[in-house]
PDB file of C-alpha atoms in Angstrom:
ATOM      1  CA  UNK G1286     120.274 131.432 141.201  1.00  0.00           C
ATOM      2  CA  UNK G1287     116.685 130.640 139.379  1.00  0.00           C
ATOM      3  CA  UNK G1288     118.364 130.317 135.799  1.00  0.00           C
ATOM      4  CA  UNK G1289     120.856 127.292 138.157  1.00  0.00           C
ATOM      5  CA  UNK G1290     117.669 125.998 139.906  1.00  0.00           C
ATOM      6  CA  UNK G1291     115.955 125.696 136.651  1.00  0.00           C
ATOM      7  CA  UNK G1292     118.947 123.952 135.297  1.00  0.00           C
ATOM      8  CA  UNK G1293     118.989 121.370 137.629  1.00  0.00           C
ATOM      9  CA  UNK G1294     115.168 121.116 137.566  1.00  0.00           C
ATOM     10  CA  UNK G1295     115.536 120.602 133.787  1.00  0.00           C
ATOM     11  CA  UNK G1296     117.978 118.115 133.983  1.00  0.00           C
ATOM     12  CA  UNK G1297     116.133 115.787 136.612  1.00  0.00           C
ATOM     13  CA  UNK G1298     113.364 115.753 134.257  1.00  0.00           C
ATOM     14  CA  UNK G1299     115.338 114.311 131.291  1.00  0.00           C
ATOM     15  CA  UNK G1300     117.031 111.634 133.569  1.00  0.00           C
ATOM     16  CA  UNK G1301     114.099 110.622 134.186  1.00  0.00           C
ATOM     17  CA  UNK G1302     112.552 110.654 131.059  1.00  0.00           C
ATOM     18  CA  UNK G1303     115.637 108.531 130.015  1.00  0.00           C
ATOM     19  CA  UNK G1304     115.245 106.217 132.357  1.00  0.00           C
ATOM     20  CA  UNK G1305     111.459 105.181 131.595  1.00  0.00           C
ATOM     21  CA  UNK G1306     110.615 102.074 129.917  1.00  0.00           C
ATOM     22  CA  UNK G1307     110.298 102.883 125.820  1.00  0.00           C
ATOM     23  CA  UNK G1308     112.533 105.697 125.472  1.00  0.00           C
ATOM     24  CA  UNK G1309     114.493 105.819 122.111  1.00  0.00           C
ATOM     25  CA  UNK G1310     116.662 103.473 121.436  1.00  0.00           C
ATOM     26  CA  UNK G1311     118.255 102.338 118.127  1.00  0.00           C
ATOM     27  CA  UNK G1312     115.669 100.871 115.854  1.00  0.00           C
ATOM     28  CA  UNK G1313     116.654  98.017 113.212  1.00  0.00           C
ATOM     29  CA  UNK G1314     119.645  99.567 111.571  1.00  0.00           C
ATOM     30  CA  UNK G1315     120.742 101.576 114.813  1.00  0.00           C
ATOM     31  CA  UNK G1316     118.862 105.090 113.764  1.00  0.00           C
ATOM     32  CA  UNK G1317     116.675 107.208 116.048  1.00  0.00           C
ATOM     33  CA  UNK G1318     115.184 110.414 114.359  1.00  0.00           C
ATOM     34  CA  UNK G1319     114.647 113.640 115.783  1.00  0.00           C
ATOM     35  CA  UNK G1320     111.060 112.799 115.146  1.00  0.00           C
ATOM     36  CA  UNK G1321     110.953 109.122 116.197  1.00  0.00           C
ATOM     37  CA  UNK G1322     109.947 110.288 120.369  1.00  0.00           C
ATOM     38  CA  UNK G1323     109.575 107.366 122.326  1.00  0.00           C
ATOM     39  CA  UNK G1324     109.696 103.834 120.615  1.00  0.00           C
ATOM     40  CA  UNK G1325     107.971 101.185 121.727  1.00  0.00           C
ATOM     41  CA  UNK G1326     109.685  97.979 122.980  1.00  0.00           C
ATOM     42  CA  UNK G1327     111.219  96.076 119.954  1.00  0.00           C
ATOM     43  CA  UNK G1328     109.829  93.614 118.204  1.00  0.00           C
ATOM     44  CA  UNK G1329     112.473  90.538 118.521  1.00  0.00           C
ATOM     45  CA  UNK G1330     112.279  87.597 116.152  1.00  0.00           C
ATOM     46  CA  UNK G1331     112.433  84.108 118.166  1.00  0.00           C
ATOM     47  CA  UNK G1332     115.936  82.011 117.839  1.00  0.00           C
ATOM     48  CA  UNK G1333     113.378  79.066 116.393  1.00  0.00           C
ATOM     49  CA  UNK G1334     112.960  81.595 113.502  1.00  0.00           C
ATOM     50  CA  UNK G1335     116.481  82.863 112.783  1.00  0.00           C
ATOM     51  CA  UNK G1336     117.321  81.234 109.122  1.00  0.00           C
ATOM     52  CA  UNK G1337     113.699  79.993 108.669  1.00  0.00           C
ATOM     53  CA  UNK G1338     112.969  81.666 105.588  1.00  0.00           C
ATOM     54  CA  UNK G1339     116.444  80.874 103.981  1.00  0.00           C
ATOM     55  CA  UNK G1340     116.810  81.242 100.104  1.00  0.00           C
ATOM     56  CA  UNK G1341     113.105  82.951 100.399  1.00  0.00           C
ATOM     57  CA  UNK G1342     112.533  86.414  98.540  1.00  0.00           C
ATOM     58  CA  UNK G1343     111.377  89.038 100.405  1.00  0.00           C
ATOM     59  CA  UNK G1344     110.653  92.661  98.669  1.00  0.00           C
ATOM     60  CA  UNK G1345     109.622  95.578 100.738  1.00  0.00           C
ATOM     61  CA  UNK G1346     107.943  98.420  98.427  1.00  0.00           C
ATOM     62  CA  UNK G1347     107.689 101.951 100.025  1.00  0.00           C
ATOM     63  CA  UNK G1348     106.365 104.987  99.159  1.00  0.00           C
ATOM     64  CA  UNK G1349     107.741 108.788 100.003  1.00  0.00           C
ATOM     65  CA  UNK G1350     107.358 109.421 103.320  1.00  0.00           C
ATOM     66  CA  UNK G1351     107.288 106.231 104.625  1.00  0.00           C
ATOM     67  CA  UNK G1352     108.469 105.837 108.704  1.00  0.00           C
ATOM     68  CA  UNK G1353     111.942 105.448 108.680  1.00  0.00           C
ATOM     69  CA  UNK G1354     111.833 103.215 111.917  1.00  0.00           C
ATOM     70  CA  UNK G1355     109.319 100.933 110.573  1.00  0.00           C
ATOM     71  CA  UNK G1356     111.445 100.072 107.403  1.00  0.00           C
ATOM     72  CA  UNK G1357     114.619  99.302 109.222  1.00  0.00           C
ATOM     73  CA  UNK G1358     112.657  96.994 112.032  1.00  0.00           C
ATOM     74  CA  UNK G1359     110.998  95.286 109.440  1.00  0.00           C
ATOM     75  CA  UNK G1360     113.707  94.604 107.059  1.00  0.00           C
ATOM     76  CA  UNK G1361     115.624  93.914 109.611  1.00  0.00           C
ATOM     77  CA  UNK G1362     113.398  90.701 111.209  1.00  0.00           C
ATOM     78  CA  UNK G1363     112.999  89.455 107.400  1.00  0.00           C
ATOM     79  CA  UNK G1364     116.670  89.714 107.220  1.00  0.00           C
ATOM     80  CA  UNK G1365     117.371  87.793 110.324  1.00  0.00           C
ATOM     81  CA  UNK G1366     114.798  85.037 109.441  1.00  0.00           C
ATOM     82  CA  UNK G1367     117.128  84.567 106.474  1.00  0.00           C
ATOM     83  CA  UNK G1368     115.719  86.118 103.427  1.00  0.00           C
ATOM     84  CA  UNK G1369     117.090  88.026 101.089  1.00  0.00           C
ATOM     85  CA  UNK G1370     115.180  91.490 100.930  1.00  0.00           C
ATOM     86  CA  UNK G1371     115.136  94.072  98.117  1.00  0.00           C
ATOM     87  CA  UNK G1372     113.784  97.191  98.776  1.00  0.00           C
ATOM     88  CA  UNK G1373     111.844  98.677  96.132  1.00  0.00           C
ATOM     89  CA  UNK G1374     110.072 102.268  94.928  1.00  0.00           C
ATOM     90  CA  UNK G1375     109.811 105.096  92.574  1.00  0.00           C
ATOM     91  CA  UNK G1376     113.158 106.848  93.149  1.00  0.00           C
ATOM     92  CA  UNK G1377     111.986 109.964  92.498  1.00  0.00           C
ATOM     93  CA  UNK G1378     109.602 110.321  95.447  1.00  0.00           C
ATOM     94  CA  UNK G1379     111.274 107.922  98.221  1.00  0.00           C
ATOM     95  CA  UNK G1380     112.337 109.945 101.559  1.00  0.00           C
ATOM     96  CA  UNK G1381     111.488 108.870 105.070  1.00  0.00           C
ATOM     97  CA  UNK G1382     109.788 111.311 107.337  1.00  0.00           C
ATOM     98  CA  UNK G1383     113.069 111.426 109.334  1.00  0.00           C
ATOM     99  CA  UNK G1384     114.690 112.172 106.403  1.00  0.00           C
ATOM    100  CA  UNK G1385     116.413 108.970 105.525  1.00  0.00           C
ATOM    101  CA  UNK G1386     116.675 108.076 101.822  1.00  0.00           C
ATOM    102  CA  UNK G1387     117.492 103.756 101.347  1.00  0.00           C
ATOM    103  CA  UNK G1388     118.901 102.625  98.622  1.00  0.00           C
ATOM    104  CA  UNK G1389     116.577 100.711  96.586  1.00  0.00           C
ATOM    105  CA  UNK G1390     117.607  97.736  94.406  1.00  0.00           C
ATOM    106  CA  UNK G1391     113.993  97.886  92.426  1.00  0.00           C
ATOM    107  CA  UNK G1392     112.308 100.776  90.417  1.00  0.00           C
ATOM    108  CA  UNK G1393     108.173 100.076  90.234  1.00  0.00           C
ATOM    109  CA  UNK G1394     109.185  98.543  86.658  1.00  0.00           C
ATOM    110  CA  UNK G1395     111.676  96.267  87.598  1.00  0.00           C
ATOM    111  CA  UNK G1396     109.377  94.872  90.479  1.00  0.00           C
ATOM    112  CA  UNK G1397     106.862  93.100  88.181  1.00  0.00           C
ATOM    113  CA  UNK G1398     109.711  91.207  86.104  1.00  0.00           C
ATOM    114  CA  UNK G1399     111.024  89.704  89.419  1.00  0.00           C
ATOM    115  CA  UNK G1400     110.014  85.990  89.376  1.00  0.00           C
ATOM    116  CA  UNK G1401     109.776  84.272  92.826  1.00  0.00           C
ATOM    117  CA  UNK G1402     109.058  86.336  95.010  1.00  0.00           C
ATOM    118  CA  UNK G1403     107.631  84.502  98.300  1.00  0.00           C
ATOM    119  CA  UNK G1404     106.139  87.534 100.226  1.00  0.00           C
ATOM    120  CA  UNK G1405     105.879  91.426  99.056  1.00  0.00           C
ATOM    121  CA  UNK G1406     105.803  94.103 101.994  1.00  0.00           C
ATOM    122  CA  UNK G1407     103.897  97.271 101.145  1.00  0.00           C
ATOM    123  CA  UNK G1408     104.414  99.803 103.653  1.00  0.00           C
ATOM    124  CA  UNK G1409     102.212 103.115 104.301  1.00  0.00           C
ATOM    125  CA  UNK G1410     102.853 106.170 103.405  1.00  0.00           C
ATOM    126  CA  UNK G1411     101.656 109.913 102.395  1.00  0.00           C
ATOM    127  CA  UNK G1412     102.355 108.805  99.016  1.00  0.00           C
ATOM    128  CA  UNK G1413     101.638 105.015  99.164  1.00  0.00           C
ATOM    129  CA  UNK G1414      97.914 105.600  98.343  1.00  0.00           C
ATOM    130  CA  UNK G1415      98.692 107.075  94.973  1.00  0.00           C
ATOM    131  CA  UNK G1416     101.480 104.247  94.251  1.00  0.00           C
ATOM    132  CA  UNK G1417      99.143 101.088  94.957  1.00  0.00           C
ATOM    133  CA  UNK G1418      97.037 102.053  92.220  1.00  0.00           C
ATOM    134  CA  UNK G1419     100.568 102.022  90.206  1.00  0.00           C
ATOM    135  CA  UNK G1420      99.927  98.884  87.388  1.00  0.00           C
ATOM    136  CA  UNK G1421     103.153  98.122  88.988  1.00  0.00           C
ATOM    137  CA  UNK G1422     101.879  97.231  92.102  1.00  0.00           C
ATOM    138  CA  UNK G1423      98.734  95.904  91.382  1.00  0.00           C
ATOM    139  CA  UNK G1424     100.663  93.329  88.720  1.00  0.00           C
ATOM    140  CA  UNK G1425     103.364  92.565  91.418  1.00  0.00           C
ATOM    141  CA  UNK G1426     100.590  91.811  94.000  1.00  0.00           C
ATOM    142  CA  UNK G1427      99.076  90.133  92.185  1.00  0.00           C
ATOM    143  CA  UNK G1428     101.908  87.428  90.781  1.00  0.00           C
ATOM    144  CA  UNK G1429     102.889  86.990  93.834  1.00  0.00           C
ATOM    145  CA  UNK G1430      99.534  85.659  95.039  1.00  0.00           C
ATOM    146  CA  UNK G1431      99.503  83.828  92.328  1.00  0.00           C
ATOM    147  CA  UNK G1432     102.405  82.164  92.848  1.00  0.00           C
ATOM    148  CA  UNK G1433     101.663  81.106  96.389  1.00  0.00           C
ATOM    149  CA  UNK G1434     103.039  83.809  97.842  1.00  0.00           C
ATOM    150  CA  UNK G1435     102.062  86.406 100.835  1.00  0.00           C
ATOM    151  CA  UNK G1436     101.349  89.677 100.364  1.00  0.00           C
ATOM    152  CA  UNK G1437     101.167  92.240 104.031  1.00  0.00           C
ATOM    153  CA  UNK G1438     100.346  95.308 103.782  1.00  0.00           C
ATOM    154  CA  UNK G1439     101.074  98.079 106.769  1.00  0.00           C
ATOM    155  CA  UNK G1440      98.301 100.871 106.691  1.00  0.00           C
ATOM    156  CA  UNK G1441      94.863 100.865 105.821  1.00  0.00           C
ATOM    157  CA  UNK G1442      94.842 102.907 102.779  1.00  0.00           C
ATOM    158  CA  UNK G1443      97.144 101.265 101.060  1.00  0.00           C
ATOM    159  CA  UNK G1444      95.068  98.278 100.703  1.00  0.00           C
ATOM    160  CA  UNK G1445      92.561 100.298  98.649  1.00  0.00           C
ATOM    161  CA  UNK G1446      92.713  98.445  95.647  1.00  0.00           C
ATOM    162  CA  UNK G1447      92.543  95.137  97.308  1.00  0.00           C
ATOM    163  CA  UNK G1448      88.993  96.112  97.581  1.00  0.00           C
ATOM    164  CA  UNK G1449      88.323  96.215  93.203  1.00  0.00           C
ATOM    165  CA  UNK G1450      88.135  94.439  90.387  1.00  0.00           C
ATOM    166  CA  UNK G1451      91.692  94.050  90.743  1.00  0.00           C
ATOM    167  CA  UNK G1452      91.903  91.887  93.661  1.00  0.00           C
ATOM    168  CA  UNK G1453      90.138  88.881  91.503  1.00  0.00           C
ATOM    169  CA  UNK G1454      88.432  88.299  94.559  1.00  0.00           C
ATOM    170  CA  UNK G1455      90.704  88.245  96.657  1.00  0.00           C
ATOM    171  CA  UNK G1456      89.420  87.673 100.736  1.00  0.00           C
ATOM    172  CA  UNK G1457      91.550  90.907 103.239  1.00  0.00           C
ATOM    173  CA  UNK G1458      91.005  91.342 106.562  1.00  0.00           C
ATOM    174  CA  UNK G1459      91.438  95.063 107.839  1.00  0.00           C
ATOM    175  CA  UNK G1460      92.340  96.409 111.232  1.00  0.00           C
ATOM    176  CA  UNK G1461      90.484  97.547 113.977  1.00  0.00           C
ATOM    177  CA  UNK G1462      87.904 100.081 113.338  1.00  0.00           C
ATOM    178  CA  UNK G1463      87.980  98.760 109.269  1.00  0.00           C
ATOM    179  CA  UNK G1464      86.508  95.136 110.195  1.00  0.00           C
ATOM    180  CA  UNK G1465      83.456  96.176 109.369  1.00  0.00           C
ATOM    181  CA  UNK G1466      84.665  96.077 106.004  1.00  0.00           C
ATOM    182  CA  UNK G1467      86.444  92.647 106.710  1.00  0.00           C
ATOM    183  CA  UNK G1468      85.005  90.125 103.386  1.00  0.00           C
ATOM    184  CA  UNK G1469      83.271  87.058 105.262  1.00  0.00           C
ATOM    185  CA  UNK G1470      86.110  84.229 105.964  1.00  0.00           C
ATOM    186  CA  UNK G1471      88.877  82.624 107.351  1.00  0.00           C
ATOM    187  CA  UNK G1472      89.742  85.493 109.578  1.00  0.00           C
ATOM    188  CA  UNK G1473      91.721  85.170 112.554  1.00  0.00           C
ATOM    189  CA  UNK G1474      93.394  86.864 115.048  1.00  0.00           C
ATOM    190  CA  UNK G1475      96.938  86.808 115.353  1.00  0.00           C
ATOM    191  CA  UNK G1476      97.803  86.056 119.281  1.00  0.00           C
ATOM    192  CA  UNK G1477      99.279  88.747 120.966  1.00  0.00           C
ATOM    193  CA  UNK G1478      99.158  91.232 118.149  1.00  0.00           C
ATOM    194  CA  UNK G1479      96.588  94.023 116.971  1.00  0.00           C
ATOM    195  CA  UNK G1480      96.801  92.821 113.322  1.00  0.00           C
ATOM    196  CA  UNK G1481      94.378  89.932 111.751  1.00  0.00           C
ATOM    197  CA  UNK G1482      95.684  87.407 108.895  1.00  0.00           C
ATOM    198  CA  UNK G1483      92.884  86.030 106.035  1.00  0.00           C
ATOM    199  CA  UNK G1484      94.784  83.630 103.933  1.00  0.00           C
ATOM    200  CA  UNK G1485      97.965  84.728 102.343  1.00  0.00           C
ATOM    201  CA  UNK G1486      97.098  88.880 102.474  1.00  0.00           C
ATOM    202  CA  UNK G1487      98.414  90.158 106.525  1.00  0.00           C
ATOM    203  CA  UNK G1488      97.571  93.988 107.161  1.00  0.00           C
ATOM    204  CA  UNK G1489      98.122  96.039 109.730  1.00  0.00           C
ATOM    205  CA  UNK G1490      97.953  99.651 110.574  1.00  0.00           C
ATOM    206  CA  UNK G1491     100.352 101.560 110.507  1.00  0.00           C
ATOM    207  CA  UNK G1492     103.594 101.364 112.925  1.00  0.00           C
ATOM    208  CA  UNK G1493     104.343 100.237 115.042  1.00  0.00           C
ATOM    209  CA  UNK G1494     102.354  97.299 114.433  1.00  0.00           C
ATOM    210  CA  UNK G1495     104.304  96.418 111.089  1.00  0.00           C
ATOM    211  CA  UNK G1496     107.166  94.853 112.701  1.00  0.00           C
ATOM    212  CA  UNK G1497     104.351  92.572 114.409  1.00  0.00           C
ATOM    213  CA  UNK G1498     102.907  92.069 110.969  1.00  0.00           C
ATOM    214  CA  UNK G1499     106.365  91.219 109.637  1.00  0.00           C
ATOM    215  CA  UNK G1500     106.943  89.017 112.186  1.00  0.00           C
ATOM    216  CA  UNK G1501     103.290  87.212 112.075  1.00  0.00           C
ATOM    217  CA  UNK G1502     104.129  86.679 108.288  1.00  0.00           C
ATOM    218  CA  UNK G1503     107.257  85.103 109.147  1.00  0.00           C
ATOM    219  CA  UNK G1504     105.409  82.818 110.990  1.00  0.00           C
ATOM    220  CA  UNK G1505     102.845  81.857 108.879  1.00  0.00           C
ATOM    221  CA  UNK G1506     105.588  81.378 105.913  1.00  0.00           C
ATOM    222  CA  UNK G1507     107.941  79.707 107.996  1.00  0.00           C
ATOM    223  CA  UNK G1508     105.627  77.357 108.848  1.00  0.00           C
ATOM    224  CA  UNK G1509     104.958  76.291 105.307  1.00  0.00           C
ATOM    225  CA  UNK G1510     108.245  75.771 104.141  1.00  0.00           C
TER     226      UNK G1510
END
């Protein structure tokens, strides 16, 4: 009778739990980890947006052990806002925390010969630290400033380099407890969102404020074209 009366006591809890605001639903791509726990709400892009960033390039570089749930919200808003998004990394270390492993369509050496490219996502990760200080990345950040494009960035230490002789002087604006950091400016904050934009260069940390970053990038890009 106790083990039945704990049963049912068990099973009132996770109804409930199921039924509060947050709990895990598909993300992006339609995949919940066992790790993922509670989401928070999704990050939708506006119908005004849908298509906006048609025949744009969008590449999304990501380190081993990136968040699984933050790569398919993100590529998923860039792909709805009409861009078409490669994914790229070092093959050899690339596996989400939940254990997913994308298919990339870039290694680190075939991102700096791609020409064009209108906005480069670098996403945090355990290993993401090591990679920005790849030349790769630093030469693929940099033409795409260069060529007028945006460069976001989600997680603090990831932006690392941004900070050297590398950057060419290049103005960043950091989140939260970082913006004592922030270079002086042109910051602003990005309404109804935790992350600040200076210029072209959009950071954030961590999820899940990248799909917010993604989608204040959008914005700003969008509203360019």
């Amino acid at each position: 009778m106790k083990t039945f009366t704990l049963f049912l006591f068990t099973a009132s809890l996770l109804l409930a739990a199921c039924g509060e605001e947050g709990s895990p639903e598909p993300a992006g791509d339609g995949v919940v980890t066992e790790l993922t726990g509670k989401l928070p709400p999704r990050v939708e892009l506006p119908e005004d947006l849908r298509g906006a960033l048609a025949g744009k390039r969008v590449v999304i570089l990501v380190g081993d052990g990136f968040y699984d749930p933050e790569l398919y919200d993100v590529r998923r808003l860039f792909t709805e806002a009409g861009a078409r998004v490669y994914l790229a990394g070092d093959s050899k270390r690339i596996a989400g925390i939940g254990g997913g492993v994308p298919l990339l369509d870039l290694g680190l050496e075939e991102l700096t010969g791609l020409d064009g490219v209108d906005l480069l996502y670098l996403m945090q990760s355990k290993g993401m630290e090591g990679m920005a200080f790849f030349p790769a990345t630093g030469t693929a950040i940099g033409k795409v400033l260069d060529g007028g494009g945006y460069v976001g960035a989600s997680g603090i230490g990831v932006l690392a380099f941004l900070q050297g002789d590398r950057a060419r002087g290049v103005k960043m604006a950091v989140y939260k407890g970082q913006r004592k950091r922030m270079l002086e400016g042109g910051a602003v904050a990005v309404e109804g969102s935790d992350l600040l934009l200076d210029g072209r260069i959009g950071t954030c940390e961590f999820w899940p404020q990248g799909p917010r970053l993604a989608l204040a990038l959008i914005e700003a890009l969008a509203a360019r074209s």
